[in-house]
mmCIF file of C-alpha atoms in Angstrom:
data_model
loop_
_atom_site.group_PDB
_atom_site.id
_atom_site.type_symbol
_atom_site.label_atom_id
_atom_site.label_comp_id
_atom_site.label_asym_id
_atom_site.label_seq_id
_atom_site.Cartn_x
_atom_site.Cartn_y
_atom_site.Cartn_z
ATOM 1 C CA MET A 957 -20.504 -4.723 -57.044
ATOM 2 C CA ILE A 958 -20.702 -4.069 -60.782
ATOM 3 C CA ASP A 959 -21.512 -0.362 -60.837
ATOM 4 C CA LEU A 960 -23.512 0.611 -63.910
ATOM 5 C CA ARG A 961 -25.384 3.538 -62.364
ATOM 6 C CA SER A 962 -23.503 6.100 -64.451
ATOM 7 C CA ASP A 963 -20.223 6.825 -66.198
ATOM 8 C CA THR A 964 -19.653 9.428 -63.470
ATOM 9 C CA VAL A 965 -18.719 6.720 -60.944
ATOM 10 C CA THR A 966 -15.327 5.947 -62.485
ATOM 11 C CA LEU A 967 -12.248 6.174 -60.323
ATOM 12 C CA PRO A 968 -9.189 8.146 -61.468
ATOM 13 C CA SER A 969 -6.424 6.072 -62.974
ATOM 14 C CA ASP A 970 -2.921 5.911 -61.555
ATOM 15 C CA GLU A 971 -1.827 8.222 -64.371
ATOM 16 C CA MET A 972 -4.446 10.760 -63.350
ATOM 17 C CA ARG A 973 -3.416 10.588 -59.706
ATOM 18 C CA GLU A 974 0.233 11.114 -60.672
ATOM 19 C CA ALA A 975 -0.716 14.030 -62.914
ATOM 20 C CA ALA A 976 -2.602 15.653 -60.026
ATOM 21 C CA ARG A 977 0.327 15.155 -57.671
ATOM 22 C CA ASP A 978 2.859 16.653 -60.062
ATOM 23 C CA ALA A 979 0.696 19.446 -61.550
ATOM 24 C CA ALA A 980 2.089 22.935 -61.831
ATOM 25 C CA VAL A 981 -0.415 25.225 -60.143
ATOM 26 C CA GLY A 982 -1.267 28.868 -59.579
ATOM 27 C CA ASP A 983 -4.310 30.952 -58.698
ATOM 28 C CA ASP A 984 -6.791 30.321 -61.492
ATOM 29 C CA VAL A 985 -8.993 33.292 -60.580
ATOM 30 C CA TYR A 986 -6.015 35.428 -61.559
ATOM 31 C CA GLY A 987 -5.496 33.290 -64.666
ATOM 32 C CA ASP A 988 -2.201 32.068 -63.181
ATOM 33 C CA ASP A 989 -2.697 28.299 -63.133
ATOM 34 C CA PRO A 990 -0.635 26.892 -66.024
ATOM 35 C CA THR A 991 -2.303 23.484 -65.941
ATOM 36 C CA VAL A 992 -5.799 24.950 -66.162
ATOM 37 C CA ASN A 993 -4.642 27.225 -68.962
ATOM 38 C CA GLU A 994 -3.223 24.253 -70.844
ATOM 39 C CA LEU A 995 -6.421 22.267 -70.369
ATOM 40 C CA GLU A 996 -8.587 25.121 -71.606
ATOM 41 C CA ALA A 997 -6.413 25.721 -74.662
ATOM 42 C CA ARG A 998 -6.322 22.059 -75.620
ATOM 43 C CA ALA A 999 -10.050 21.604 -75.039
ATOM 44 C CA ALA A 1000 -10.891 24.620 -77.190
ATOM 45 C CA GLU A 1001 -8.728 23.253 -79.978
ATOM 46 C CA MET A 1002 -10.374 19.819 -79.808
ATOM 47 C CA VAL A 1003 -13.827 21.302 -80.418
ATOM 48 C CA GLY A 1004 -12.683 24.022 -82.812
ATOM 49 C CA LYS A 1005 -13.652 27.014 -80.669
ATOM 50 C CA GLU A 1006 -11.673 30.173 -79.939
ATOM 51 C CA ALA A 1007 -11.548 29.720 -76.186
ATOM 52 C CA ALA A 1008 -12.679 27.492 -73.340
ATOM 53 C CA LEU A 1009 -13.404 27.697 -69.628
ATOM 54 C CA TYR A 1010 -12.840 24.973 -67.028
ATOM 55 C CA VAL A 1011 -15.858 24.648 -64.729
ATOM 56 C CA PRO A 1012 -16.576 22.338 -61.786
ATOM 57 C CA SER A 1013 -19.567 20.623 -63.413
ATOM 58 C CA GLY A 1014 -21.543 20.229 -66.607
ATOM 59 C CA THR A 1015 -24.573 21.797 -64.983
ATOM 60 C CA MET A 1016 -22.572 24.908 -64.148
ATOM 61 C CA GLY A 1017 -21.304 25.041 -67.733
ATOM 62 C CA ASN A 1018 -24.833 24.896 -69.134
ATOM 63 C CA GLN A 1019 -26.110 27.462 -66.660
ATOM 64 C CA ILE A 1020 -23.278 29.873 -67.415
ATOM 65 C CA ALA A 1021 -23.988 29.537 -71.127
ATOM 66 C CA ALA A 1022 -27.665 30.350 -70.609
ATOM 67 C CA ARG A 1023 -26.783 33.376 -68.484
ATOM 68 C CA VAL A 1024 -24.339 34.818 -71.003
ATOM 69 C CA HIS A 1025 -26.471 34.159 -74.095
ATOM 70 C CA THR A 1026 -29.670 35.702 -72.716
ATOM 71 C CA GLU A 1027 -31.317 38.520 -70.839
ATOM 72 C CA PRO A 1028 -33.726 38.001 -67.910
ATOM 73 C CA GLY A 1029 -37.298 37.501 -69.073
ATOM 74 C CA GLN A 1030 -36.406 35.768 -72.317
ATOM 75 C CA GLU A 1031 -37.284 32.185 -73.204
ATOM 76 C CA ALA A 1032 -35.031 29.166 -73.606
ATOM 77 C CA LEU A 1033 -36.218 26.776 -76.303
ATOM 78 C CA VAL A 1034 -35.522 23.155 -75.294
ATOM 79 C CA ASP A 1035 -36.645 19.581 -75.826
ATOM 80 C CA ALA A 1036 -39.027 18.473 -73.067
ATOM 81 C CA GLU A 1037 -36.616 15.671 -72.131
ATOM 82 C CA ALA A 1038 -33.498 17.869 -72.096
ATOM 83 C CA HIS A 1039 -31.121 17.647 -69.156
ATOM 84 C CA VAL A 1040 -31.087 21.443 -68.788
ATOM 85 C CA TYR A 1041 -34.857 21.327 -68.278
ATOM 86 C CA LYS A 1042 -35.398 18.145 -66.280
ATOM 87 C CA TRP A 1043 -32.335 17.767 -64.079
ATOM 88 C CA GLU A 1044 -30.701 21.120 -63.410
ATOM 89 C CA VAL A 1045 -32.952 22.145 -60.516
ATOM 90 C CA GLY A 1046 -34.751 24.967 -62.300
ATOM 91 C CA GLY A 1047 -31.484 26.727 -62.912
ATOM 92 C CA PHE A 1048 -32.623 28.683 -65.968
ATOM 93 C CA ALA A 1049 -35.348 30.362 -63.898
ATOM 94 C CA GLN A 1050 -33.332 30.756 -60.705
ATOM 95 C CA LEU A 1051 -30.011 31.869 -62.155
ATOM 96 C CA SER A 1052 -30.894 33.623 -65.414
ATOM 97 C CA GLY A 1053 -34.526 34.701 -65.026
ATOM 98 C CA LEU A 1054 -35.562 32.641 -68.027
ATOM 99 C CA GLN A 1055 -38.797 30.895 -68.756
ATOM 100 C CA VAL A 1056 -38.513 27.629 -70.636
ATOM 101 C CA ARG A 1057 -40.499 26.766 -73.733
ATOM 102 C CA ALA A 1058 -40.282 22.983 -73.860
ATOM 103 C CA PHE A 1059 -41.588 20.792 -76.674
ATOM 104 C CA ASP A 1060 -41.267 17.195 -77.831
ATOM 105 C CA ALA A 1061 -38.341 16.922 -80.218
ATOM 106 C CA GLY A 1062 -39.172 13.271 -80.901
ATOM 107 C CA GLU A 1063 -37.308 9.996 -80.538
ATOM 108 C CA ARG A 1064 -34.225 11.244 -82.384
ATOM 109 C CA ALA A 1065 -33.991 13.981 -79.758
ATOM 110 C CA VAL A 1066 -33.169 17.004 -81.903
ATOM 111 C CA PRO A 1067 -35.678 19.634 -83.041
ATOM 112 C CA THR A 1068 -36.306 19.961 -86.741
ATOM 113 C CA PRO A 1069 -35.967 23.359 -88.416
ATOM 114 C CA ALA A 1070 -39.767 23.449 -88.645
ATOM 115 C CA GLN A 1071 -40.042 22.949 -84.879
ATOM 116 C CA ILE A 1072 -37.515 25.713 -84.236
ATOM 117 C CA ARG A 1073 -39.503 28.096 -86.417
ATOM 118 C CA GLU A 1074 -42.799 27.015 -84.846
ATOM 119 C CA HIS A 1075 -41.771 27.435 -81.225
ATOM 120 C CA ALA A 1076 -39.368 30.386 -81.379
ATOM 121 C CA ARG A 1077 -40.972 33.716 -80.553
ATOM 122 C CA GLU A 1078 -40.018 37.259 -81.412
ATOM 123 C CA ALA A 1079 -40.083 39.691 -78.520
ATOM 124 C CA SER A 1080 -42.936 42.183 -78.423
ATOM 125 C CA LEU A 1081 -44.842 44.317 -75.949
ATOM 126 C CA HIS A 1082 -46.646 41.178 -74.730
ATOM 127 C CA VAL A 1083 -44.320 38.275 -75.588
ATOM 128 C CA ALA A 1084 -40.988 37.163 -74.162
ATOM 129 C CA GLY A 1085 -38.634 36.574 -77.054
ATOM 130 C CA THR A 1086 -36.549 33.447 -77.482
ATOM 131 C CA GLY A 1087 -33.066 34.068 -76.145
ATOM 132 C CA VAL A 1088 -31.353 30.739 -76.736
ATOM 133 C CA VAL A 1089 -31.936 27.315 -78.276
ATOM 134 C CA CYS A 1090 -30.425 24.448 -76.302
ATOM 135 C CA LEU A 1091 -29.588 21.147 -78.001
ATOM 136 C CA GLU A 1092 -28.180 17.986 -76.409
ATOM 137 C CA ASN A 1093 -25.806 15.343 -77.837
ATOM 138 C CA THR A 1094 -25.764 12.573 -76.840
ATOM 139 C CA HIS A 1095 -29.278 12.824 -75.452
ATOM 140 C CA ASN A 1096 -29.282 11.299 -71.983
ATOM 141 C CA ALA A 1097 -33.014 10.928 -71.296
ATOM 142 C CA ARG A 1098 -33.654 9.416 -74.697
ATOM 143 C CA GLY A 1099 -31.184 6.609 -74.123
ATOM 144 C CA GLY A 1100 -27.851 8.097 -75.149
ATOM 145 C CA VAL A 1101 -28.976 8.821 -78.699
ATOM 146 C CA ALA A 1102 -26.102 9.981 -80.900
ATOM 147 C CA ILE A 1103 -27.425 12.835 -83.014
ATOM 148 C CA PRO A 1104 -25.822 13.201 -86.475
ATOM 149 C CA LYS A 1105 -23.995 16.380 -87.366
ATOM 150 C CA ALA A 1106 -26.454 17.120 -90.174
ATOM 151 C CA ASP A 1107 -29.350 17.272 -87.705
ATOM 152 C CA ILE A 1108 -27.419 19.524 -85.329
ATOM 153 C CA ASP A 1109 -26.468 21.780 -88.238
ATOM 154 C CA ALA A 1110 -30.047 22.000 -89.510
ATOM 155 C CA ALA A 1111 -31.410 22.990 -86.107
ATOM 156 C CA ALA A 1112 -28.624 25.532 -85.588
ATOM 157 C CA GLU A 1113 -29.142 27.051 -89.023
ATOM 158 C CA ALA A 1114 -32.864 27.505 -88.370
ATOM 159 C CA ALA A 1115 -32.133 29.215 -85.044
ATOM 160 C CA HIS A 1116 -29.471 31.456 -86.549
ATOM 161 C CA GLU A 1117 -31.861 32.546 -89.302
ATOM 162 C CA LEU A 1118 -33.977 33.930 -86.459
ATOM 163 C CA ASP A 1119 -30.894 35.511 -84.809
ATOM 164 C CA ILE A 1120 -31.087 33.096 -81.857
ATOM 165 C CA PRO A 1121 -27.839 31.690 -80.442
ATOM 166 C CA VAL A 1122 -27.453 27.928 -79.985
ATOM 167 C CA HIS A 1123 -25.873 26.150 -77.039
ATOM 168 C CA LEU A 1124 -25.073 22.448 -77.155
ATOM 169 C CA ASP A 1125 -25.182 20.426 -73.948
ATOM 170 C CA GLY A 1126 -22.501 18.035 -75.116
ATOM 171 C CA ALA A 1127 -21.920 16.274 -71.810
ATOM 172 C CA ARG A 1128 -21.208 13.106 -73.816
ATOM 173 C CA VAL A 1129 -20.513 14.691 -77.201
ATOM 174 C CA PHE A 1130 -17.359 12.597 -77.658
ATOM 175 C CA ASN A 1131 -19.507 9.478 -77.313
ATOM 176 C CA ALA A 1132 -21.612 10.806 -80.173
ATOM 177 C CA CYS A 1133 -18.532 11.569 -82.261
ATOM 178 C CA VAL A 1134 -17.054 8.103 -81.711
ATOM 179 C CA ALA A 1135 -20.374 6.405 -82.475
ATOM 180 C CA LEU A 1136 -20.826 8.393 -85.680
ATOM 181 C CA ASP A 1137 -17.130 8.526 -86.661
ATOM 182 C CA GLU A 1138 -17.304 12.323 -86.650
ATOM 183 C CA ASP A 1139 -14.613 14.860 -85.849
ATOM 184 C CA PRO A 1140 -15.551 16.750 -82.655
ATOM 185 C CA ALA A 1141 -14.737 20.156 -84.118
ATOM 186 C CA ALA A 1142 -16.870 19.420 -87.167
ATOM 187 C CA MET A 1143 -19.708 18.099 -85.013
ATOM 188 C CA VAL A 1144 -20.054 21.389 -83.111
ATOM 189 C CA GLU A 1145 -18.879 23.878 -85.711
ATOM 190 C CA ASN A 1146 -22.329 25.397 -86.249
ATOM 191 C CA VAL A 1147 -23.364 25.812 -82.609
ATOM 192 C CA ASP A 1148 -22.274 28.960 -80.838
ATOM 193 C CA THR A 1149 -21.174 27.292 -77.612
ATOM 194 C CA VAL A 1150 -20.688 23.767 -76.332
ATOM 195 C CA MET A 1151 -20.252 22.200 -72.921
ATOM 196 C CA PHE A 1152 -18.662 18.783 -72.504
ATOM 197 C CA CYS A 1153 -17.844 16.731 -69.422
ATOM 198 C CA LEU A 1154 -14.429 15.378 -68.497
ATOM 199 C CA SER A 1155 -15.922 13.407 -65.600
ATOM 200 C CA LYS A 1156 -18.194 11.023 -67.523
ATOM 201 C CA GLY A 1157 -16.901 8.660 -70.203
ATOM 202 C CA LEU A 1158 -13.480 10.291 -70.249
ATOM 203 C CA GLY A 1159 -12.970 9.308 -66.620
ATOM 204 C CA ALA A 1160 -11.669 12.464 -64.921
ATOM 205 C CA PRO A 1161 -12.631 12.879 -61.258
ATOM 206 C CA VAL A 1162 -13.841 16.475 -61.612
ATOM 207 C CA GLY A 1163 -14.808 19.049 -64.176
ATOM 208 C CA SER A 1164 -16.308 20.099 -67.473
ATOM 209 C CA ILE A 1165 -15.470 22.496 -70.279
ATOM 210 C CA LEU A 1166 -17.482 25.365 -71.757
ATOM 211 C CA ALA A 1167 -16.167 26.472 -75.149
ATOM 212 C CA GLY A 1168 -17.087 29.224 -77.598
ATOM 213 C CA PRO A 1169 -15.983 32.609 -78.938
ATOM 214 C CA ALA A 1170 -13.267 34.398 -76.967
ATOM 215 C CA GLU A 1171 -15.555 37.330 -76.078
ATOM 216 C CA PHE A 1172 -18.215 34.921 -74.830
ATOM 217 C CA ILE A 1173 -15.723 33.026 -72.661
ATOM 218 C CA GLU A 1174 -14.455 36.293 -71.197
ATOM 219 C CA GLU A 1175 -17.961 37.075 -69.942
ATOM 220 C CA ALA A 1176 -18.483 33.422 -68.953
ATOM 221 C CA THR A 1177 -15.430 33.681 -66.694
ATOM 222 C CA ARG A 1178 -17.068 36.562 -64.840
ATOM 223 C CA VAL A 1179 -20.326 34.611 -64.476
ATOM 224 C CA ARG A 1180 -18.427 31.538 -63.253
ATOM 225 C CA LYS A 1181 -17.014 33.676 -60.445
ATOM 226 C CA GLN A 1182 -20.489 34.992 -59.663
ATOM 227 C CA PHE A 1183 -21.858 31.436 -59.507
ATOM 228 C CA GLY A 1184 -19.133 30.431 -57.055
ATOM 229 C CA GLY A 1185 -17.048 28.539 -59.585
ATOM 230 C CA GLY A 1186 -13.885 30.597 -59.325
ATOM 231 C CA MET A 1187 -11.161 28.165 -58.257
ATOM 232 C CA ARG A 1188 -7.670 28.715 -56.926
ATOM 233 C CA GLN A 1189 -4.941 26.079 -57.399
ATOM 234 C CA ALA A 1190 -7.256 24.135 -59.700
ATOM 235 C CA GLY A 1191 -4.401 22.554 -61.628
ATOM 236 C CA LEU A 1192 -4.623 19.664 -59.161
ATOM 237 C CA ILE A 1193 -7.975 18.679 -60.662
ATOM 238 C CA ALA A 1194 -7.334 20.011 -64.158
ATOM 239 C CA ALA A 1195 -4.310 17.753 -64.654
ATOM 240 C CA PRO A 1196 -6.417 14.561 -64.616
ATOM 241 C CA GLY A 1197 -8.662 16.338 -67.121
ATOM 242 C CA LEU A 1198 -5.747 16.617 -69.525
ATOM 243 C CA VAL A 1199 -5.185 12.874 -69.187
ATOM 244 C CA ALA A 1200 -8.907 12.315 -69.732
ATOM 245 C CA LEU A 1201 -8.763 14.035 -73.124
ATOM 246 C CA ASP A 1202 -6.645 11.101 -74.296
ATOM 247 C CA ASN A 1203 -9.496 8.702 -73.486
ATOM 248 C CA VAL A 1204 -11.749 9.624 -76.395
ATOM 249 C CA ASP A 1205 -10.875 6.680 -78.633
ATOM 250 C CA ARG A 1206 -11.456 4.125 -75.882
ATOM 251 C CA LEU A 1207 -15.118 5.149 -75.689
ATOM 252 C CA THR A 1208 -15.571 2.532 -78.389
ATOM 253 C CA ASP A 1209 -15.026 -0.113 -75.690
ATOM 254 C CA ASP A 1210 -17.898 1.300 -73.637
ATOM 255 C CA HIS A 1211 -20.181 1.258 -76.676
ATOM 256 C CA GLU A 1212 -19.312 -2.353 -77.468
ATOM 257 C CA ASN A 1213 -19.921 -3.334 -73.849
ATOM 258 C CA ALA A 1214 -23.247 -1.504 -73.890
ATOM 259 C CA ARG A 1215 -24.393 -3.454 -76.942
ATOM 260 C CA LEU A 1216 -23.283 -6.696 -75.301
ATOM 261 C CA LEU A 1217 -25.225 -5.780 -72.166
ATOM 262 C CA ALA A 1218 -28.312 -4.790 -74.144
ATOM 263 C CA ASP A 1219 -28.311 -7.962 -76.235
ATOM 264 C CA GLY A 1220 -27.853 -10.133 -73.161
ATOM 265 C CA LEU A 1221 -30.629 -8.504 -71.158
ATOM 266 C CA ASP A 1222 -32.993 -8.342 -74.116
ATOM 267 C CA ALA A 1223 -32.795 -12.144 -74.294
ATOM 268 C CA VAL A 1224 -34.175 -12.423 -70.746
ATOM 269 C CA ASP A 1225 -37.906 -13.179 -70.665
ATOM 270 C CA GLY A 1226 -39.824 -10.114 -69.568
ATOM 271 C CA LEU A 1227 -37.091 -7.592 -70.359
ATOM 272 C CA SER A 1228 -37.052 -5.395 -73.441
ATOM 273 C CA VAL A 1229 -33.872 -3.519 -74.345
ATOM 274 C CA PRO A 1230 -33.287 -1.509 -77.546
ATOM 275 C CA THR A 1231 -29.829 -1.519 -79.097
ATOM 276 C CA PRO A 1232 -27.987 1.538 -77.737
ATOM 277 C CA ASP A 1233 -26.195 4.107 -79.882
ATOM 278 C CA THR A 1234 -23.573 4.716 -77.234
ATOM 279 C CA ASN A 1235 -22.973 3.669 -73.621
ATOM 280 C CA ILE A 1236 -26.461 4.063 -72.127
ATOM 281 C CA VAL A 1237 -28.656 0.964 -71.895
ATOM 282 C CA VAL A 1238 -32.337 1.382 -71.040
ATOM 283 C CA VAL A 1239 -34.194 -1.692 -69.782
ATOM 284 C CA ASP A 1240 -37.996 -1.976 -69.864
ATOM 285 C CA SER A 1241 -39.091 -4.434 -67.150
ATOM 286 C CA GLU A 1242 -42.875 -4.023 -67.403
ATOM 287 C CA ASP A 1243 -43.456 -7.417 -69.058
ATOM 288 C CA ALA A 1244 -41.554 -9.027 -66.190
ATOM 289 C CA GLY A 1245 -44.055 -7.520 -63.778
ATOM 290 C CA LEU A 1246 -41.386 -5.352 -62.207
ATOM 291 C CA THR A 1247 -41.413 -1.609 -61.740
ATOM 292 C CA ALA A 1248 -38.087 0.125 -62.167
ATOM 293 C CA GLU A 1249 -37.843 0.491 -58.403
ATOM 294 C CA GLU A 1250 -38.371 -3.240 -57.936
ATOM 295 C CA PHE A 1251 -36.019 -4.151 -60.768
ATOM 296 C CA VAL A 1252 -33.239 -1.891 -59.464
ATOM 297 C CA GLU A 1253 -33.617 -3.408 -55.994
ATOM 298 C CA LEU A 1254 -33.504 -6.913 -57.474
ATOM 299 C CA CYS A 1255 -30.323 -6.084 -59.382
ATOM 300 C CA ASP A 1256 -28.779 -4.445 -56.343
ATOM 301 C CA ASP A 1257 -29.374 -7.607 -54.325
ATOM 302 C CA VAL A 1258 -27.255 -9.629 -56.784
ATOM 303 C CA GLY A 1259 -24.488 -7.032 -57.056
ATOM 304 C CA VAL A 1260 -25.423 -5.059 -60.174
ATOM 305 C CA LEU A 1261 -26.108 -1.338 -59.708
ATOM 306 C CA GLY A 1262 -28.405 0.627 -61.998
ATOM 307 C CA GLY A 1263 -30.715 3.604 -61.739
ATOM 308 C CA GLU A 1264 -34.441 4.210 -62.133
ATOM 309 C CA PHE A 1265 -35.237 5.949 -65.404
ATOM 310 C CA GLY A 1266 -39.030 5.965 -65.319
ATOM 311 C CA GLU A 1267 -41.838 3.853 -63.915
ATOM 312 C CA TYR A 1268 -40.704 0.718 -65.752
ATOM 313 C CA HIS A 1269 -37.374 1.836 -67.194
ATOM 314 C CA THR A 1270 -33.915 1.371 -65.710
ATOM 315 C CA ARG A 1271 -30.666 2.867 -66.960
ATOM 316 C CA PHE A 1272 -27.365 1.027 -67.012
ATOM 317 C CA THR A 1273 -24.290 2.938 -68.171
ATOM 318 C CA THR A 1274 -21.084 1.246 -69.225
ATOM 319 C CA ASN A 1275 -17.843 2.987 -68.332
ATOM 320 C CA LEU A 1276 -14.085 2.571 -68.239
ATOM 321 C CA ASN A 1277 -14.152 0.770 -64.882
ATOM 322 C CA VAL A 1278 -16.473 -1.938 -66.250
ATOM 323 C CA SER A 1279 -14.871 -4.678 -68.355
ATOM 324 C CA ARG A 1280 -16.391 -7.040 -70.878
ATOM 325 C CA ALA A 1281 -16.154 -9.786 -68.252
ATOM 326 C CA ASP A 1282 -18.072 -7.566 -65.814
ATOM 327 C CA VAL A 1283 -20.807 -7.077 -68.396
ATOM 328 C CA GLU A 1284 -21.068 -10.798 -69.084
ATOM 329 C CA GLU A 1285 -21.315 -11.462 -65.346
ATOM 330 C CA ALA A 1286 -23.926 -8.731 -64.940
ATOM 331 C CA VAL A 1287 -26.099 -10.319 -67.624
ATOM 332 C CA GLU A 1288 -25.908 -13.702 -65.910
ATOM 333 C CA LEU A 1289 -26.699 -12.278 -62.480
ATOM 334 C CA VAL A 1290 -29.639 -10.189 -63.667
ATOM 335 C CA ALA A 1291 -31.052 -13.038 -65.779
ATOM 336 C CA GLU A 1292 -30.958 -15.437 -62.838
ATOM 337 C CA ALA A 1293 -32.560 -12.865 -60.552
ATOM 338 C CA VAL A 1294 -35.411 -12.086 -62.953
ATOM 339 C CA GLN A 1295 -36.054 -15.734 -63.751
ATOM 340 C CA SER A 1296 -36.216 -16.588 -60.050
ATOM 341 C CA GLN A 1297 -39.198 -14.278 -59.520
#
């Protein structure tokens, strides 16, 4: 099978397995795990923040950020297609007592300063005030769009003028940085906090990072414990994360493979595929007379795995376990399957 469902399906490399085996460990709840401490320090440095916290998942990182930035009853201002809104199981409401004010940020997936000013609300006797603005880069639901630093900065500046903190869901922020040739620390310098995943394009088996000011991370550590994310000898899973941080540059390979996949599938009659910014390829199969469910099943039958992304849209995600040869084979298999209908 050629598995293009997500970049979360990668298997740890031999180097990662060796790092896990040999990791120095301690009780991380006590702050005693040297490998976790090293990972957090290096991750914070990479994104130019004072401190960082290792968490089991990106969702937990985003939810912790919302909890620490806000007070119950406030609003979170988000794009209507944001991961924190669509795919985190109502966490803002359940875990932080927030209501979400969602709006359409448009195809480029980042709110303009005018939209921030329009939708943000000041607290009053009758109105819940805006407690946090959440941005996303790359933007998953909008096809892995890589949002330029200038757009992130403009949105953050508008929020800060209203004294609203900004959190960046940067699950694939390194993909954005590679695509735009931007330094990660510069990319996120004007957001207050950022979460990024080790277990997507970077290939680690487990974990994400939440980074921000030292005082914020101190409180985030307490909330992580409250959410059940306090880990013990976590160096065993943090060690592969350290190896994963060396995989940033090779994200270029995934992007090249994604463009190859998109071009190949776009040439198939009935399929429409825009050129991706990063490693997410979205296929529209409506003109082929196939719903996404039918198209995914068709692809599965010939050994190519993808995921439904809407009624007629399917997502394929290139990753470090998928080679150029795999992509070329996937195009051939899918083309033959569609043409045989």
